[in-house]
Short mmCIF file of C-alpha atoms in Angstrom, two decimals:
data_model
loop_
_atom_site.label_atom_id
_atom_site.label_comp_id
_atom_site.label_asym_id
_atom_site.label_seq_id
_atom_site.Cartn_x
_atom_site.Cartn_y
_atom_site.Cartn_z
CA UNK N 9 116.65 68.94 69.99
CA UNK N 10 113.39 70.37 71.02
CA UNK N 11 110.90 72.78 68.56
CA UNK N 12 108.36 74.44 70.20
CA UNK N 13 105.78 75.82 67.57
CA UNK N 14 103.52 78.24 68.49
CA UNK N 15 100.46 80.23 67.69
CA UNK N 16 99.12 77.91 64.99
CA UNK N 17 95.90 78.87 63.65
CA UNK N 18 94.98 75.51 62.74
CA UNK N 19 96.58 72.09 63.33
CA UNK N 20 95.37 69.37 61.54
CA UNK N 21 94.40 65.74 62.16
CA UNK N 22 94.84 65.26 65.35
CA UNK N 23 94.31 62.02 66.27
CA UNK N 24 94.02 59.95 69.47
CA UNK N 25 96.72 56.70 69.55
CA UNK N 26 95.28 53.87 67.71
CA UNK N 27 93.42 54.89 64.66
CA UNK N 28 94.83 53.15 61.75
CA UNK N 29 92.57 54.81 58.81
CA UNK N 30 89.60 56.06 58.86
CA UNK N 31 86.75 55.09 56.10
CA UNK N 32 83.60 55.76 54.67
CA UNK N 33 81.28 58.94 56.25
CA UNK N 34 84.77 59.28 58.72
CA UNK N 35 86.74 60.47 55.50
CA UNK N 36 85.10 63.39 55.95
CA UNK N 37 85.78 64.19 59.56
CA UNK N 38 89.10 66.22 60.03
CA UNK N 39 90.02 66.61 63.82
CA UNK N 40 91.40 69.87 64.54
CA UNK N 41 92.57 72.75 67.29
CA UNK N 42 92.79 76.04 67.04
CA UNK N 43 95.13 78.62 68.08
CA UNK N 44 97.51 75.56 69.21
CA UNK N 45 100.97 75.03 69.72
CA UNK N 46 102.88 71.58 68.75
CA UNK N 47 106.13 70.24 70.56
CA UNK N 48 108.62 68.36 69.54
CA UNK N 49 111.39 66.52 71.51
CA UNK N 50 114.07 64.86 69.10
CA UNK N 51 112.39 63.30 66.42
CA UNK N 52 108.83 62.84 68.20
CA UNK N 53 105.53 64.69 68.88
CA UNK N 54 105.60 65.18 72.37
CA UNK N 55 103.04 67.33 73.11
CA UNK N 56 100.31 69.79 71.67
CA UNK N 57 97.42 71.61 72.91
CA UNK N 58 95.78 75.03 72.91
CA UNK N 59 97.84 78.04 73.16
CA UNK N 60 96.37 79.02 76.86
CA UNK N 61 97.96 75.43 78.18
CA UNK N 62 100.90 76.03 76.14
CA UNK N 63 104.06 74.72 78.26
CA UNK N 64 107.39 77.21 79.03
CA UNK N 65 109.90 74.68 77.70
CA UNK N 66 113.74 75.21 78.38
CA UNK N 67 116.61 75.41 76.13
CA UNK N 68 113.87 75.22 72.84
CA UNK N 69 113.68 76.48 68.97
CA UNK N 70 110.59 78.57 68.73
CA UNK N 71 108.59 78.60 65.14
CA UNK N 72 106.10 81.58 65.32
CA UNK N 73 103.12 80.17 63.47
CA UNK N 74 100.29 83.42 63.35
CA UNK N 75 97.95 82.50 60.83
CA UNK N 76 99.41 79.17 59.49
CA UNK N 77 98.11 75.58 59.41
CA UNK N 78 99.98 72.63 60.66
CA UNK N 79 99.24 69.22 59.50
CA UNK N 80 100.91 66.09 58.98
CA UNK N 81 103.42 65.57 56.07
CA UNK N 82 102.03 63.81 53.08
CA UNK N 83 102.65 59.42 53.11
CA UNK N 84 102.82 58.93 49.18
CA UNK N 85 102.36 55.09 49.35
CA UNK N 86 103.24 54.30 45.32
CA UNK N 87 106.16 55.66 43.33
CA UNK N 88 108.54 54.59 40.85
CA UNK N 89 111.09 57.50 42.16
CA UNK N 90 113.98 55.34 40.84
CA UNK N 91 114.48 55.40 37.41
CA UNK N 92 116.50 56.69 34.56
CA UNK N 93 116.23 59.36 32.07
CA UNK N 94 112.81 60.45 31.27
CA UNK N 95 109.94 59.16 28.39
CA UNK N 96 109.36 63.01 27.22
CA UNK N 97 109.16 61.32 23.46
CA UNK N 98 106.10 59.60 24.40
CA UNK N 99 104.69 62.53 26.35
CA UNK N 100 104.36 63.71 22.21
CA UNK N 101 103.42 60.77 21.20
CA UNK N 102 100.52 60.35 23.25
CA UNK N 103 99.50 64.45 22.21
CA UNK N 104 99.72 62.82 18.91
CA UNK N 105 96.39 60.42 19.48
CA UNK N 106 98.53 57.35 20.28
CA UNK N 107 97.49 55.48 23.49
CA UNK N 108 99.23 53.71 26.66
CA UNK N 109 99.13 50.62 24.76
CA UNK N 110 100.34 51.44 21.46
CA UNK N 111 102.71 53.46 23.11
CA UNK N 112 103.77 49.73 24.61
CA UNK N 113 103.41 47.61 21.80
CA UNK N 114 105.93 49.66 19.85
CA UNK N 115 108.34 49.06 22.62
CA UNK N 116 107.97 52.30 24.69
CA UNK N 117 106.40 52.10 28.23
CA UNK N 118 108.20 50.16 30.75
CA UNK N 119 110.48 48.36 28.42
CA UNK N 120 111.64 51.46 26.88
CA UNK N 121 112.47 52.69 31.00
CA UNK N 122 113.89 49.37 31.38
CA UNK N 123 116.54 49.55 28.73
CA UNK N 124 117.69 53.15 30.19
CA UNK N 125 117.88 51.77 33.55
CA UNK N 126 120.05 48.50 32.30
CA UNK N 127 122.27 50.83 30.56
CA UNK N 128 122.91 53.66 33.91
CA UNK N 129 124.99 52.86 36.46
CA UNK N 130 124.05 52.16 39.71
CA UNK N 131 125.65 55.82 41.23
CA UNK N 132 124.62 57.76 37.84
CA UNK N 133 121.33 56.21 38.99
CA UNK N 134 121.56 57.32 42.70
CA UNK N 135 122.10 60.59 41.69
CA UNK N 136 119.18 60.99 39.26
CA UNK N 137 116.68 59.45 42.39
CA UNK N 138 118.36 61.14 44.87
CA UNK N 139 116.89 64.95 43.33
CA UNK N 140 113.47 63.53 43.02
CA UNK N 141 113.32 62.66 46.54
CA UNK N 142 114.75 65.82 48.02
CA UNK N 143 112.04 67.90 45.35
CA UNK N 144 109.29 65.61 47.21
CA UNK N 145 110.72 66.14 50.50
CA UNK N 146 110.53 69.36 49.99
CA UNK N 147 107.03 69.65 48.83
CA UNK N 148 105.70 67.88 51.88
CA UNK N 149 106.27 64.41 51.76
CA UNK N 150 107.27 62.79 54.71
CA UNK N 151 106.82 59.15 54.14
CA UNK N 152 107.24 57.15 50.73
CA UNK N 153 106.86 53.62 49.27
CA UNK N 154 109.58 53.53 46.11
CA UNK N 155 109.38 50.62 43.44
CA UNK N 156 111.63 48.75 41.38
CA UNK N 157 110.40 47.11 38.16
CA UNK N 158 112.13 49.01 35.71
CA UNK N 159 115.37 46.51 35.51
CA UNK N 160 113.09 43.56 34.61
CA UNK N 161 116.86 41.36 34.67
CA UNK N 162 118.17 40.32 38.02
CA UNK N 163 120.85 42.64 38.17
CA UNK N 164 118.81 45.63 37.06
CA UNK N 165 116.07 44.63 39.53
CA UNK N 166 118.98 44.57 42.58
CA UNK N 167 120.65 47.50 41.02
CA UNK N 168 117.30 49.63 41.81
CA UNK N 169 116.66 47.97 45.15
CA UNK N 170 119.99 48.64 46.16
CA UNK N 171 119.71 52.36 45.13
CA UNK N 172 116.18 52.41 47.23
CA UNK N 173 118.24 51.31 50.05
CA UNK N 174 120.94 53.95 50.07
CA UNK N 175 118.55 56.60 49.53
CA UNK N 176 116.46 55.03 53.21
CA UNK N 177 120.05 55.20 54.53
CA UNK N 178 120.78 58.50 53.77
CA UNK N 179 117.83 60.52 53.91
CA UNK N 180 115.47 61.09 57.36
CA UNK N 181 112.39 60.64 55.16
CA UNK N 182 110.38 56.99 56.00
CA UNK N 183 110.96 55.04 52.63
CA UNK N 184 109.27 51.57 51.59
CA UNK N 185 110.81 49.15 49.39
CA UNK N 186 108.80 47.05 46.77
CA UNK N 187 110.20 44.75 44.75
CA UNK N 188 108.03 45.19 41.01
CA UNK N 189 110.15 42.94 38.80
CA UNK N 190 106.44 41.68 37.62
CA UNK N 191 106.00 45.10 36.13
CA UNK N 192 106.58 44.32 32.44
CA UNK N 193 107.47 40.67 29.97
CA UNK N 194 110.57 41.27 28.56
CA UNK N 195 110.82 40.81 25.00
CA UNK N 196 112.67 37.69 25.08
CA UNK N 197 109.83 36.51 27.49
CA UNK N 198 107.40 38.25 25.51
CA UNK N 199 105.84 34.13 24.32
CA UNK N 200 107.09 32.71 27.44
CA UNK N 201 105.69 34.08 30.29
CA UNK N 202 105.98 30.89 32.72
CA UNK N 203 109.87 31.05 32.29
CA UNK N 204 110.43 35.03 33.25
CA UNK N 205 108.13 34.51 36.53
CA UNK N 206 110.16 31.11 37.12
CA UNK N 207 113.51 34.10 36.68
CA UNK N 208 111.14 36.58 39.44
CA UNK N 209 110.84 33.61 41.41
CA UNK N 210 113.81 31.25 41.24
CA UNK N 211 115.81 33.97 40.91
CA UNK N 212 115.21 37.51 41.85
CA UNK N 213 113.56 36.88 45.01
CA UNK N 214 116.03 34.48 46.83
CA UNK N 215 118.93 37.10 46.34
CA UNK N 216 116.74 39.99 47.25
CA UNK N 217 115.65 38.25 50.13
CA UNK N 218 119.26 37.80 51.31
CA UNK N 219 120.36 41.19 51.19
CA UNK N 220 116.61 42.65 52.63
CA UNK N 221 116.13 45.05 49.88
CA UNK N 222 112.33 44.94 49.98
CA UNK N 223 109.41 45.27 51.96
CA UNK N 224 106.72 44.37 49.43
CA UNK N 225 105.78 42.82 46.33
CA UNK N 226 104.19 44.08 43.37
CA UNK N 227 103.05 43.18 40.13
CA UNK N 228 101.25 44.93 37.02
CA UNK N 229 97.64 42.66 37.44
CA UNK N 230 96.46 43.68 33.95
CA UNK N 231 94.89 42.50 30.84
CA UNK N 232 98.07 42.98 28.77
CA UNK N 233 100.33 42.29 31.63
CA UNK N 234 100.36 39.53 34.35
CA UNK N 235 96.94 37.40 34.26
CA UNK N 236 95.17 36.97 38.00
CA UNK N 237 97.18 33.48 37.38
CA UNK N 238 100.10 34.60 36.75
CA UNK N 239 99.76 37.32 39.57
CA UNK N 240 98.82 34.79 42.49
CA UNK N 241 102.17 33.08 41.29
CA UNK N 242 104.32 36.10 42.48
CA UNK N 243 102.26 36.86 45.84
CA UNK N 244 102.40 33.32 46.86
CA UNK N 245 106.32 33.25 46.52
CA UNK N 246 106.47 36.72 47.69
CA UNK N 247 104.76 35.09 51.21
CA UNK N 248 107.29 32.83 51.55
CA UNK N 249 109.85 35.54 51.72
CA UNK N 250 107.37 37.69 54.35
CA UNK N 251 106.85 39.97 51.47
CA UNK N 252 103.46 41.39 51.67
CA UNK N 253 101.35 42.06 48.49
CA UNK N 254 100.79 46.28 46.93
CA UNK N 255 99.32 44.99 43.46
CA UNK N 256 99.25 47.58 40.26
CA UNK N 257 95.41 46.97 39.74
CA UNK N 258 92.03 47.73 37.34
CA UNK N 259 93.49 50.57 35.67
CA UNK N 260 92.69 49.26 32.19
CA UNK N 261 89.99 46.33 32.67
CA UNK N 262 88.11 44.68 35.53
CA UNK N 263 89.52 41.02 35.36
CA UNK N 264 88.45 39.86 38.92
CA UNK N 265 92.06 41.06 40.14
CA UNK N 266 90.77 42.77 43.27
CA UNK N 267 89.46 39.47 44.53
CA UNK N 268 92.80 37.65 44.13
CA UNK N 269 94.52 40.57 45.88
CA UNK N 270 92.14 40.64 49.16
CA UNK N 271 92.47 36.67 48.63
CA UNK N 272 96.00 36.85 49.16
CA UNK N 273 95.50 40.02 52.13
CA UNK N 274 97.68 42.76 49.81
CA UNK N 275 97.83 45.44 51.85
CA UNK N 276 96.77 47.76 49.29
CA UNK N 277 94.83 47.49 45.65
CA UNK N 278 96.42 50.94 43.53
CA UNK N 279 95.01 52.84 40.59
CA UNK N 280 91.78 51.75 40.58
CA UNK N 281 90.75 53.80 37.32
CA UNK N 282 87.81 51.15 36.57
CA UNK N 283 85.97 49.84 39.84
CA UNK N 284 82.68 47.50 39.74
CA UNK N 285 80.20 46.87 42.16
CA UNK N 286 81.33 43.43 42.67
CA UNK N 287 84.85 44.93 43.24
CA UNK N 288 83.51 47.35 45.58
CA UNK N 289 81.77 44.04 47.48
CA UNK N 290 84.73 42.25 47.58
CA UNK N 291 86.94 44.89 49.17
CA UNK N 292 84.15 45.64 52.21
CA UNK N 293 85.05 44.64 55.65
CA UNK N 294 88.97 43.69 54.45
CA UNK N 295 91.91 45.06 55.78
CA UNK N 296 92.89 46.16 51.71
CA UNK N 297 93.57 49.43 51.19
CA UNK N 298 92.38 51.10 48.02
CA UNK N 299 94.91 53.39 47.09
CA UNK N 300 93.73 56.39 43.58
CA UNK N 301 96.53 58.06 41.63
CA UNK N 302 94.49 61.13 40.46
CA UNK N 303 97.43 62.65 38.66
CA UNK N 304 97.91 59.30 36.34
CA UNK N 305 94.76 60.22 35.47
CA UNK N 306 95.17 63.60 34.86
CA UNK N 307 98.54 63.15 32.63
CA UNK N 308 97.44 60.36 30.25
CA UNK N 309 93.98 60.79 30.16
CA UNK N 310 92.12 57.90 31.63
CA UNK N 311 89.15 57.78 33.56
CA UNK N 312 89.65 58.53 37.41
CA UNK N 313 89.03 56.38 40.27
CA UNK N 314 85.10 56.28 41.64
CA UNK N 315 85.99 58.13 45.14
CA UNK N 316 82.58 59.03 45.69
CA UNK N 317 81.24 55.68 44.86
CA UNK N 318 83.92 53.97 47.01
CA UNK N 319 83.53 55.71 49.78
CA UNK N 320 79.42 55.72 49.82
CA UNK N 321 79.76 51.86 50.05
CA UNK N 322 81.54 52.44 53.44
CA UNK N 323 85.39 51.97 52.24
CA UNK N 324 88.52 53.51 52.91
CA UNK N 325 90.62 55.61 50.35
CA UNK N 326 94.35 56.31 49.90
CA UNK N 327 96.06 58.98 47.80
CA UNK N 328 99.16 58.83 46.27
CA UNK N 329 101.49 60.40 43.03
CA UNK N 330 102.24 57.02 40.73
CA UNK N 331 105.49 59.23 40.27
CA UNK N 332 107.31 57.73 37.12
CA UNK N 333 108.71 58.34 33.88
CA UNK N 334 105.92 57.79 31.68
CA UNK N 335 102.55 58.33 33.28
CA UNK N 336 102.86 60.77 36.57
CA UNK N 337 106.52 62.70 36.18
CA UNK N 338 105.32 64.27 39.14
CA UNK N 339 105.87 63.75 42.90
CA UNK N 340 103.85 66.38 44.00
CA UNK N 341 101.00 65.34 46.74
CA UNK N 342 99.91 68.96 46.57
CA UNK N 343 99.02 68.54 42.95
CA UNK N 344 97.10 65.15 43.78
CA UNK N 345 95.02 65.92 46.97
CA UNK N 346 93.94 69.10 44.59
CA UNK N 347 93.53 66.60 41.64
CA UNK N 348 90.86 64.33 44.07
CA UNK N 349 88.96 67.42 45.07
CA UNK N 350 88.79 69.23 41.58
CA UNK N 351 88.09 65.53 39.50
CA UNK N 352 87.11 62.93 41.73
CA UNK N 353 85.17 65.53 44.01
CA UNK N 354 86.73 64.65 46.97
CA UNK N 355 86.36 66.94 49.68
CA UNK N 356 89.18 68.88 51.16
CA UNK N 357 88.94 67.17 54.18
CA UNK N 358 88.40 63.09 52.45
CA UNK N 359 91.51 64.23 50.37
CA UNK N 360 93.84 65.33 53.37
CA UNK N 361 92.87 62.02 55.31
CA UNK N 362 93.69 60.09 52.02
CA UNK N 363 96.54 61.17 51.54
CA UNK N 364 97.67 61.10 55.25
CA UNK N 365 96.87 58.65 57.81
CA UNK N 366 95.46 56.45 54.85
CA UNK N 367 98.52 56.72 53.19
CA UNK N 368 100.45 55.84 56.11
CA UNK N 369 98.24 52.39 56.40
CA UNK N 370 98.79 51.56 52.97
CA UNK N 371 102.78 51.62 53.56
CA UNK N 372 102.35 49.62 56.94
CA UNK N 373 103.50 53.20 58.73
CA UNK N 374 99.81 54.34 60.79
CA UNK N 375 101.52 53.78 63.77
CA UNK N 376 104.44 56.23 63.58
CA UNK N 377 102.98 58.60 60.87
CA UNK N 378 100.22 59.86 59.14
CA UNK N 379 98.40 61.88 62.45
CA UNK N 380 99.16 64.31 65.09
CA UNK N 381 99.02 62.19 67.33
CA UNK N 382 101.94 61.97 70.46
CA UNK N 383 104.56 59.21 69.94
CA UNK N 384 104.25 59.52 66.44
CA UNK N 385 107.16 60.84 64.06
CA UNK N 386 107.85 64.94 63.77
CA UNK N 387 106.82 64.91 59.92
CA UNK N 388 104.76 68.39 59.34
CA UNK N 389 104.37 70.67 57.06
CA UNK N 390 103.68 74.09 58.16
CA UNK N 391 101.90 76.46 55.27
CA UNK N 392 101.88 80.09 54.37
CA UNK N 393 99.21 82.32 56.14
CA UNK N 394 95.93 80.71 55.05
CA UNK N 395 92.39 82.02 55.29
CA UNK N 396 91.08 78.21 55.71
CA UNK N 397 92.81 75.21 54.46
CA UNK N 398 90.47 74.79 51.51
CA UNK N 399 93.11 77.08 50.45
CA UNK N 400 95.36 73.96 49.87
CA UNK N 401 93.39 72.66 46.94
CA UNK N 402 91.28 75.76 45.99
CA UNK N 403 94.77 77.27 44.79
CA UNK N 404 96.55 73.81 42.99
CA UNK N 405 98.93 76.03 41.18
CA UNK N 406 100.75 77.91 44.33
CA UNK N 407 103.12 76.55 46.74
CA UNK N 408 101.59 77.15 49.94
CA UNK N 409 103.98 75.52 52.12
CA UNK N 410 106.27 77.69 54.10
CA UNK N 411 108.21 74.91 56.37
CA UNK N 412 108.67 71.43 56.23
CA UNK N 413 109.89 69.21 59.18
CA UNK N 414 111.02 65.50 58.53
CA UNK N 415 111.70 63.26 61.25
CA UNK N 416 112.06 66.40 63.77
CA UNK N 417 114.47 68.38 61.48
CA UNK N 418 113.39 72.11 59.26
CA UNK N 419 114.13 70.98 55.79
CA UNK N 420 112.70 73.48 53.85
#
């Protein structure tokens, strides 16, 4: 199948083949064309340009595109999109003056998700994931990363896994796997920590190795949580399994986390609420992506990630939703790239790399998405007549986004 758009007032971040990310001062470049047209052949970018070189293609769908921007669909490289029910109760609670960890330590937070998710099945489960990630789809995401870590047993851990999997099978969008059972201590684990990362180990890995139900590893590196000990533990066996390190990080304390993580080469370091110079040292020159979730800030209150800061010292900067129960019941990378300008003072055009070809890196996917760029996966969004594309976080409460094309196919 072949879709010839046309007449685009602006298409954004085009990119030559080979550019991974982009940091520092080159967060702020944008490379665009006016007045272009974009082809696709199948499921591929196969050609763009200017309108005056545009080609006369045979046998093609034709998407009149006066006035509109085209730009890549959003990579949202963390999200707990899996889950069951919702933590609305705490939502109160937390209006009510209590915080994230009194919230936990009453048994709410992840072990409260964690009990809901033990007691769905695995299809009533499906079914609940399988809305969010059609609502995301069709608010411009092309390209996700999806968690598990709200079983916390073995067969809760596979149960989400396995739903992660049929939801990659069954749905164009690009999905990542990462296997979080180190999100939480269970209860019964609660004064034996060394035993229930023995279970992640011993356990939970070997069987989700066999079936290949994850890409990555995870764990919550927090004070609270999983020490830097206990956190090295899990990436070390997740190596041995070829799973690559994306560590929950610094969103509470500075415990010298980051350095383990870039010690161990995670391919991204996420939240990020509380960053020190020393952090900031540490991370320069690596090939560890730093990855904000503005609207976990935003929704519980906590300060936001130093964007400004980060990227002054010469590093690179993802975006992405934290979508879950209990901090970020949102999926919307509209709401987040607007979040980074209007909080973190991010420009328009540091936000839109962030949360494109950045995002792509930090889900090991810059070399099919995240770019215009030809050879590279049909994943655009196409918005509403704009004046500029400022537009796009100037007006965070509107849906701006007329079309949205996934893997070469008009979803929306």
């Amino acid at each position: 199948m072949k879709i010839l758009i046309t007449n685009i007032k602006e298409l954004l971040q085009v990119r030559e083949d080979g550019i991974e990310k982009v940091s520092g001062k080159d967060m702020a470049v944008l490379p665009s064309l006016q007045n272009a047209y974009l082809l696709i052949e199948n499921n591929i970018i196969a050609d763009y340009g200017t309108m005056e070189n545009c080609p006369d293609v045979a046998g093609v769908q034709t998407i009149d595109a006066t006035g509109k921007t085209v730009l890549p669909s959003w990579c949202d490289s963390h999200t707990h999109i899996v889950y069951a029910g919702n933590r609305e109760q705490e939502f109160v609670d937390r209006i009510n003056g209590l915080s994230y960890e009194e919230i936990a330590s009453r048994g709410g937070g992840i072990l409260n998700s964690a009990k809901k998710l033990n007691e769905t099945s695995e299809e009533d489960l499906y079914l609940q994931s399988r809305s969010r990630l059609e609502e995301v789809m069709q608010q411009g995401t092309g390209a996700v990363e999806i968690k598990s870590g709200y079983g916390l047993t073995v067969e809760g851990e596979l149960k989400m896994l396995r739903v992660i999997k049929r939801l990659r099978e069954e749905y164009p969008v690009a999905i990542k796997a990462t296997f979080l059972g180190a999100h939480a201590f269970p209860a019964e684990y609660k004064e034996n920590h060394s035993a229930y990362i023995d279970l992640i180990i011993n356990e939970m890995l070997p069987k989700i190795a066999e079936e290949k139900l994850a890409d990555y590893i995870d764990a919550f590196l927090e004070t609270g949580y999983f020490s830097v000990e206990e956190t090295e533990r899990i990436m070390e066996a997740g190596k041995k399994y070829g799973l690559q390190a994306k560590i929950h990080v610094n969103q509470f304390t500075a415990i010298k986390g980051i350095e383990a993580c870039v010690k161990y080469d995670a391919l991204s370091v996420d939240h990020l609420e509380i960053v020190t110079d020393e952090d900031i040292e540490v991370l320069k020159g690596t090939k560890t992506m730093p990855v904000a979730l503005p609207t976990c800030s935003f929704f519980i209150s906590i300060p936001y990630t130093p964007a400004r800061k980060m990227m002054e010292a010469g590093l690179p900067l993802a975006l992405a939703t934290d979508f879950n129960p209990g901090t970020t019941p949102s999926g919307n990378m509209n709401l987040v790239v607007a979040t980074a300008c209007i909080k973190m003072k991010m420009t328009p055009e540091e936000a839109i790399n962030a949360a494109t070809i950045n995002g792509a890196y930090a889900m090991g996917l810059s070399k099919t998405h995240g770019s215009i760029t030809k050879g590279k996966r049909a994943n655009l969004i196409i918005t509403q007549p704009l004046t500029s594309y400022y537009q796009l976080p100037y007006a965070f409460g509107s849906n701006l986004i007329d079309t949205v094309i996934v893997e070469g196919k008009v979803i929306s």
